[in-house]
Amino acid sequence: SVHLHHLYIHIHSFKIWTNSMPFFQKTVVLPSHPRGFHLVTDLVLKDISAGLSQFKIGLAHFFIQHTSASITVCENYDQDVRADLETTFNRIVPEDDNLYTHTMEGSDDMPAHVKSVLVGPSITIPITNGKLNLGTWQGLYLCEHRNQGGNRKIVVTLHGE
C-alpha cells in the first residue's frame, strides 16, 4: 500500500511524495509554431526547472497531448538538421488529398497524423543532479506537423529521488 506524506496541488502541476519516490507533474504550454522541427529545450526547462532541481536521480517523461504534433530528441546545434528532417518527412508523407480518406480538416491534417505516429507522442529522459541528462548535442524537439498547429500542451512527469 502507498501512504501519501505530502500532497501539493497547483493549477496544471502537482507533487506527490509516497513512501518511496516523489513525483512532480506539470503541463507546459508551448506557443504556436509553424510546421517544422523546433528546438524547445529552453522553453520547457523554464517551466519545469523548479521541479527538476528537486531530483538527484530519476526520469523525466514528456507526453504531447496532440495527434498532429510529436516530441523527440535530436541534434541541438545545427539548424540544418531541423530543416532536413522537415524535408525528409514531407517526402516520406506527402500532402496529397488523393492519397487520404480523412481530408475534411485540410490537406495537411492527415499527413500530420501519420508523421505524429511515426515520431510518437512521448519520450523519457534521465534526470541526473537536477538536470536532464541529455548528450552534448541533444535537445528536445517539438515536431509540428500542421501548417499552423496552435499552442501545444506537453505533460511533463518527473519521478525519482
PDB file of C-alpha atoms in Angstrom:
ATOM      1  CA  SER A   1       0.000   0.000   0.000  1.00  0.00           C
ATOM      2  CA  VAL A   2       1.071   3.563  -0.640  1.00  0.00           C
ATOM      3  CA  HIS A   3       0.896   6.244   2.043  1.00  0.00           C
ATOM      4  CA  LEU A   4       0.979   9.873   0.962  1.00  0.00           C
ATOM      5  CA  HIS A   5       3.179  12.032   3.158  1.00  0.00           C
ATOM      6  CA  HIS A   6       2.543  15.308   1.324  1.00  0.00           C
ATOM      7  CA  LEU A   7       0.151  16.377  -1.385  1.00  0.00           C
ATOM      8  CA  TYR A   8       0.555  19.708  -3.135  1.00  0.00           C
ATOM      9  CA  ILE A   9      -1.914  20.756  -5.795  1.00  0.00           C
ATOM     10  CA  HIS A  10      -1.442  23.741  -8.128  1.00  0.00           C
ATOM     11  CA  ILE A  11      -3.146  24.622 -11.380  1.00  0.00           C
ATOM     12  CA  HIS A  12      -1.546  22.372 -14.023  1.00  0.00           C
ATOM     13  CA  SER A  13       1.055  20.897 -11.655  1.00  0.00           C
ATOM     14  CA  PHE A  14       1.197  18.702  -8.604  1.00  0.00           C
ATOM     15  CA  LYS A  15       3.622  16.784  -6.415  1.00  0.00           C
ATOM     16  CA  ILE A  16       3.042  13.526  -4.622  1.00  0.00           C
ATOM     17  CA  TRP A  17       5.500  12.022  -2.165  1.00  0.00           C
ATOM     18  CA  THR A  18       4.987   8.368  -1.489  1.00  0.00           C
ATOM     19  CA  ASN A  19       6.969   6.266   0.931  1.00  0.00           C
ATOM     20  CA  SER A  20       9.270   5.543  -1.992  1.00  0.00           C
ATOM     21  CA  MET A  21       9.993   8.282  -4.558  1.00  0.00           C
ATOM     22  CA  PRO A  22       8.429  11.672  -5.304  1.00  0.00           C
ATOM     23  CA  PHE A  23       6.555  12.643  -8.451  1.00  0.00           C
ATOM     24  CA  PHE A  24       6.203  16.086 -10.000  1.00  0.00           C
ATOM     25  CA  GLN A  25       3.863  16.828 -12.879  1.00  0.00           C
ATOM     26  CA  LYS A  26       3.231  19.957 -14.894  1.00  0.00           C
ATOM     27  CA  THR A  27       1.550  20.771 -18.184  1.00  0.00           C
ATOM     28  CA  VAL A  28       3.796  23.007 -20.260  1.00  0.00           C
ATOM     29  CA  VAL A  29       2.025  25.052 -22.935  1.00  0.00           C
ATOM     30  CA  LEU A  30       4.206  25.870 -25.921  1.00  0.00           C
ATOM     31  CA  PRO A  31       3.284  28.789 -28.176  1.00  0.00           C
ATOM     32  CA  SER A  32       2.173  28.173 -31.740  1.00  0.00           C
ATOM     33  CA  HIS A  33       4.927  27.207 -34.179  1.00  0.00           C
ATOM     34  CA  PRO A  34       4.765  26.819 -37.960  1.00  0.00           C
ATOM     35  CA  ARG A  35       5.179  23.379 -39.469  1.00  0.00           C
ATOM     36  CA  GLY A  36       8.647  22.001 -38.840  1.00  0.00           C
ATOM     37  CA  PHE A  37      11.012  20.702 -36.182  1.00  0.00           C
ATOM     38  CA  HIS A  38      11.593  23.205 -33.372  1.00  0.00           C
ATOM     39  CA  LEU A  39      14.167  23.110 -30.574  1.00  0.00           C
ATOM     40  CA  VAL A  40      12.147  23.773 -27.395  1.00  0.00           C
ATOM     41  CA  THR A  41      14.516  22.583 -24.661  1.00  0.00           C
ATOM     42  CA  ASP A  42      14.905  26.025 -23.058  1.00  0.00           C
ATOM     43  CA  LEU A  43      11.160  26.796 -23.200  1.00  0.00           C
ATOM     44  CA  VAL A  44      10.314  23.541 -21.444  1.00  0.00           C
ATOM     45  CA  LEU A  45      13.122  23.800 -18.890  1.00  0.00           C
ATOM     46  CA  LYS A  46      11.969  27.296 -17.942  1.00  0.00           C
ATOM     47  CA  ASP A  47       8.631  25.825 -16.855  1.00  0.00           C
ATOM     48  CA  ILE A  48       9.928  22.726 -15.058  1.00  0.00           C
ATOM     49  CA  SER A  49      13.258  23.873 -13.558  1.00  0.00           C
ATOM     50  CA  ALA A  50      11.844  24.251 -10.022  1.00  0.00           C
ATOM     51  CA  GLY A  51      10.566  20.674 -10.043  1.00  0.00           C
ATOM     52  CA  LEU A  52      13.570  19.270 -11.873  1.00  0.00           C
ATOM     53  CA  SER A  53      16.048  20.743  -9.389  1.00  0.00           C
ATOM     54  CA  GLN A  54      14.489  18.611  -6.602  1.00  0.00           C
ATOM     55  CA  PHE A  55      15.688  15.327  -8.146  1.00  0.00           C
ATOM     56  CA  LYS A  56      19.171  13.891  -7.768  1.00  0.00           C
ATOM     57  CA  ILE A  57      18.313  10.882  -9.939  1.00  0.00           C
ATOM     58  CA  GLY A  58      15.182   9.963 -11.837  1.00  0.00           C
ATOM     59  CA  LEU A  59      13.255  10.053 -15.073  1.00  0.00           C
ATOM     60  CA  ALA A  60      11.534  12.872 -16.935  1.00  0.00           C
ATOM     61  CA  HIS A  61       8.648  11.757 -19.119  1.00  0.00           C
ATOM     62  CA  PHE A  62       7.289  14.110 -21.796  1.00  0.00           C
ATOM     63  CA  PHE A  63       3.871  13.445 -23.386  1.00  0.00           C
ATOM     64  CA  ILE A  64       2.358  15.724 -26.033  1.00  0.00           C
ATOM     65  CA  GLN A  65      -1.445  15.882 -25.916  1.00  0.00           C
ATOM     66  CA  HIS A  66      -1.997  16.190 -29.649  1.00  0.00           C
ATOM     67  CA  THR A  67      -2.416  13.896 -32.660  1.00  0.00           C
ATOM     68  CA  SER A  68      -0.832  16.151 -35.279  1.00  0.00           C
ATOM     69  CA  ALA A  69       2.375  17.021 -33.427  1.00  0.00           C
ATOM     70  CA  SER A  70       5.015  14.914 -31.734  1.00  0.00           C
ATOM     71  CA  ILE A  71       8.040  15.190 -29.474  1.00  0.00           C
ATOM     72  CA  THR A  72      11.533  13.768 -29.748  1.00  0.00           C
ATOM     73  CA  VAL A  73      15.215  14.343 -29.002  1.00  0.00           C
ATOM     74  CA  CYS A  74      17.703  15.169 -31.745  1.00  0.00           C
ATOM     75  CA  GLU A  75      20.602  17.445 -32.766  1.00  0.00           C
ATOM     76  CA  ASN A  76      20.536  20.772 -30.905  1.00  0.00           C
ATOM     77  CA  TYR A  77      23.335  22.646 -32.673  1.00  0.00           C
ATOM     78  CA  ASP A  78      22.935  22.809 -36.441  1.00  0.00           C
ATOM     79  CA  GLN A  79      19.611  24.240 -37.651  1.00  0.00           C
ATOM     80  CA  ASP A  80      20.115  22.429 -40.964  1.00  0.00           C
ATOM     81  CA  VAL A  81      19.226  19.177 -39.190  1.00  0.00           C
ATOM     82  CA  ARG A  82      15.750  20.507 -38.400  1.00  0.00           C
ATOM     83  CA  ALA A  83      15.264  21.702 -41.988  1.00  0.00           C
ATOM     84  CA  ASP A  84      16.471  18.364 -43.367  1.00  0.00           C
ATOM     85  CA  LEU A  85      14.128  16.456 -41.069  1.00  0.00           C
ATOM     86  CA  GLU A  86      11.176  18.505 -42.310  1.00  0.00           C
ATOM     87  CA  THR A  87      12.185  17.909 -45.946  1.00  0.00           C
ATOM     88  CA  THR A  88      12.585  14.174 -45.321  1.00  0.00           C
ATOM     89  CA  PHE A  89       9.241  13.850 -43.547  1.00  0.00           C
ATOM     90  CA  ASN A  90       7.485  15.710 -46.359  1.00  0.00           C
ATOM     91  CA  ARG A  91       8.982  13.268 -48.877  1.00  0.00           C
ATOM     92  CA  ILE A  92       8.007  10.223 -46.806  1.00  0.00           C
ATOM     93  CA  VAL A  93       4.480  11.506 -46.071  1.00  0.00           C
ATOM     94  CA  PRO A  94       3.367  13.840 -48.879  1.00  0.00           C
ATOM     95  CA  GLU A  95       0.368  16.144 -48.836  1.00  0.00           C
ATOM     96  CA  ASP A  96      -1.947  14.810 -51.488  1.00  0.00           C
ATOM     97  CA  ASP A  97      -5.709  14.731 -50.947  1.00  0.00           C
ATOM     98  CA  ASN A  98      -5.940  11.816 -53.390  1.00  0.00           C
ATOM     99  CA  LEU A  99      -3.930   9.612 -51.013  1.00  0.00           C
ATOM    100  CA  TYR A 100      -6.140  10.011 -47.942  1.00  0.00           C
ATOM    101  CA  THR A 101      -9.762   9.471 -46.948  1.00  0.00           C
ATOM    102  CA  HIS A 102      -9.583  11.848 -43.947  1.00  0.00           C
ATOM    103  CA  THR A 103      -9.393  15.275 -45.647  1.00  0.00           C
ATOM    104  CA  MET A 104     -12.098  17.421 -44.034  1.00  0.00           C
ATOM    105  CA  GLU A 105      -9.631  19.244 -41.735  1.00  0.00           C
ATOM    106  CA  GLY A 106      -7.305  20.328 -44.534  1.00  0.00           C
ATOM    107  CA  SER A 107      -4.671  18.846 -46.783  1.00  0.00           C
ATOM    108  CA  ASP A 108      -2.034  18.977 -44.034  1.00  0.00           C
ATOM    109  CA  ASP A 109      -4.109  17.185 -41.367  1.00  0.00           C
ATOM    110  CA  MET A 110      -3.914  13.504 -42.331  1.00  0.00           C
ATOM    111  CA  PRO A 111      -0.193  13.718 -43.200  1.00  0.00           C
ATOM    112  CA  ALA A 112       0.278  15.346 -39.778  1.00  0.00           C
ATOM    113  CA  HIS A 113      -1.389  12.363 -38.088  1.00  0.00           C
ATOM    114  CA  VAL A 114       0.859   9.934 -39.975  1.00  0.00           C
ATOM    115  CA  LYS A 115       4.001  11.905 -39.058  1.00  0.00           C
ATOM    116  CA  SER A 116       2.886  12.042 -35.441  1.00  0.00           C
ATOM    117  CA  VAL A 117       2.512   8.268 -35.349  1.00  0.00           C
ATOM    118  CA  LEU A 118       5.975   7.817 -36.882  1.00  0.00           C
ATOM    119  CA  VAL A 119       7.698  10.012 -34.271  1.00  0.00           C
ATOM    120  CA  GLY A 120       5.425   9.271 -31.312  1.00  0.00           C
ATOM    121  CA  PRO A 121       3.733  11.255 -28.553  1.00  0.00           C
ATOM    122  CA  SER A 122       6.256  10.718 -25.750  1.00  0.00           C
ATOM    123  CA  ILE A 123       9.876  10.367 -24.694  1.00  0.00           C
ATOM    124  CA  THR A 124      11.706   9.679 -21.445  1.00  0.00           C
ATOM    125  CA  ILE A 125      14.986  11.371 -20.481  1.00  0.00           C
ATOM    126  CA  PRO A 126      17.124  10.529 -17.416  1.00  0.00           C
ATOM    127  CA  ILE A 127      17.499  13.118 -14.649  1.00  0.00           C
ATOM    128  CA  THR A 128      20.916  13.488 -13.022  1.00  0.00           C
ATOM    129  CA  ASN A 129      21.672  16.035 -10.298  1.00  0.00           C
ATOM    130  CA  GLY A 130      18.616  18.184 -11.044  1.00  0.00           C
ATOM    131  CA  LYS A 131      19.180  18.358 -14.810  1.00  0.00           C
ATOM    132  CA  LEU A 132      18.043  16.492 -17.883  1.00  0.00           C
ATOM    133  CA  ASN A 133      20.866  14.109 -18.742  1.00  0.00           C
ATOM    134  CA  LEU A 134      20.952  14.899 -22.443  1.00  0.00           C
ATOM    135  CA  GLY A 135      24.017  14.330 -24.602  1.00  0.00           C
ATOM    136  CA  THR A 136      26.180  17.276 -25.642  1.00  0.00           C
ATOM    137  CA  TRP A 137      24.391  17.741 -28.965  1.00  0.00           C
ATOM    138  CA  GLN A 138      20.876  16.687 -27.925  1.00  0.00           C
ATOM    139  CA  GLY A 139      17.825  18.873 -27.493  1.00  0.00           C
ATOM    140  CA  LEU A 140      14.085  18.456 -27.061  1.00  0.00           C
ATOM    141  CA  TYR A 141      12.128  18.957 -30.293  1.00  0.00           C
ATOM    142  CA  LEU A 142       8.534  19.953 -30.870  1.00  0.00           C
ATOM    143  CA  CYS A 143       7.663  18.341 -34.186  1.00  0.00           C
ATOM    144  CA  GLU A 144       4.835  20.457 -35.551  1.00  0.00           C
ATOM    145  CA  HIS A 145       3.233  18.594 -38.428  1.00  0.00           C
ATOM    146  CA  ARG A 146       0.431  21.061 -39.245  1.00  0.00           C
ATOM    147  CA  ASN A 147       0.996  24.257 -41.224  1.00  0.00           C
ATOM    148  CA  GLN A 148      -0.130  26.155 -38.121  1.00  0.00           C
ATOM    149  CA  GLY A 149      -0.993  23.914 -35.201  1.00  0.00           C
ATOM    150  CA  GLY A 150      -1.695  26.389 -32.429  1.00  0.00           C
ATOM    151  CA  ASN A 151      -0.488  26.101 -28.835  1.00  0.00           C
ATOM    152  CA  ARG A 152       0.754  22.639 -27.888  1.00  0.00           C
ATOM    153  CA  LYS A 153       0.483  21.043 -24.443  1.00  0.00           C
ATOM    154  CA  ILE A 154       3.169  18.748 -23.095  1.00  0.00           C
ATOM    155  CA  VAL A 155       2.565  16.897 -19.829  1.00  0.00           C
ATOM    156  CA  VAL A 156       5.898  16.550 -18.032  1.00  0.00           C
ATOM    157  CA  THR A 157       6.110  13.932 -15.272  1.00  0.00           C
ATOM    158  CA  LEU A 158       9.230  13.732 -13.123  1.00  0.00           C
ATOM    159  CA  HIS A 159       9.890  10.726 -10.896  1.00  0.00           C
ATOM    160  CA  GLY A 160      12.914   9.946  -8.790  1.00  0.00           C
ATOM    161  CA  GLU A 161      14.679  10.945  -5.613  1.00  0.00           C
TER     162      GLU A 161
END
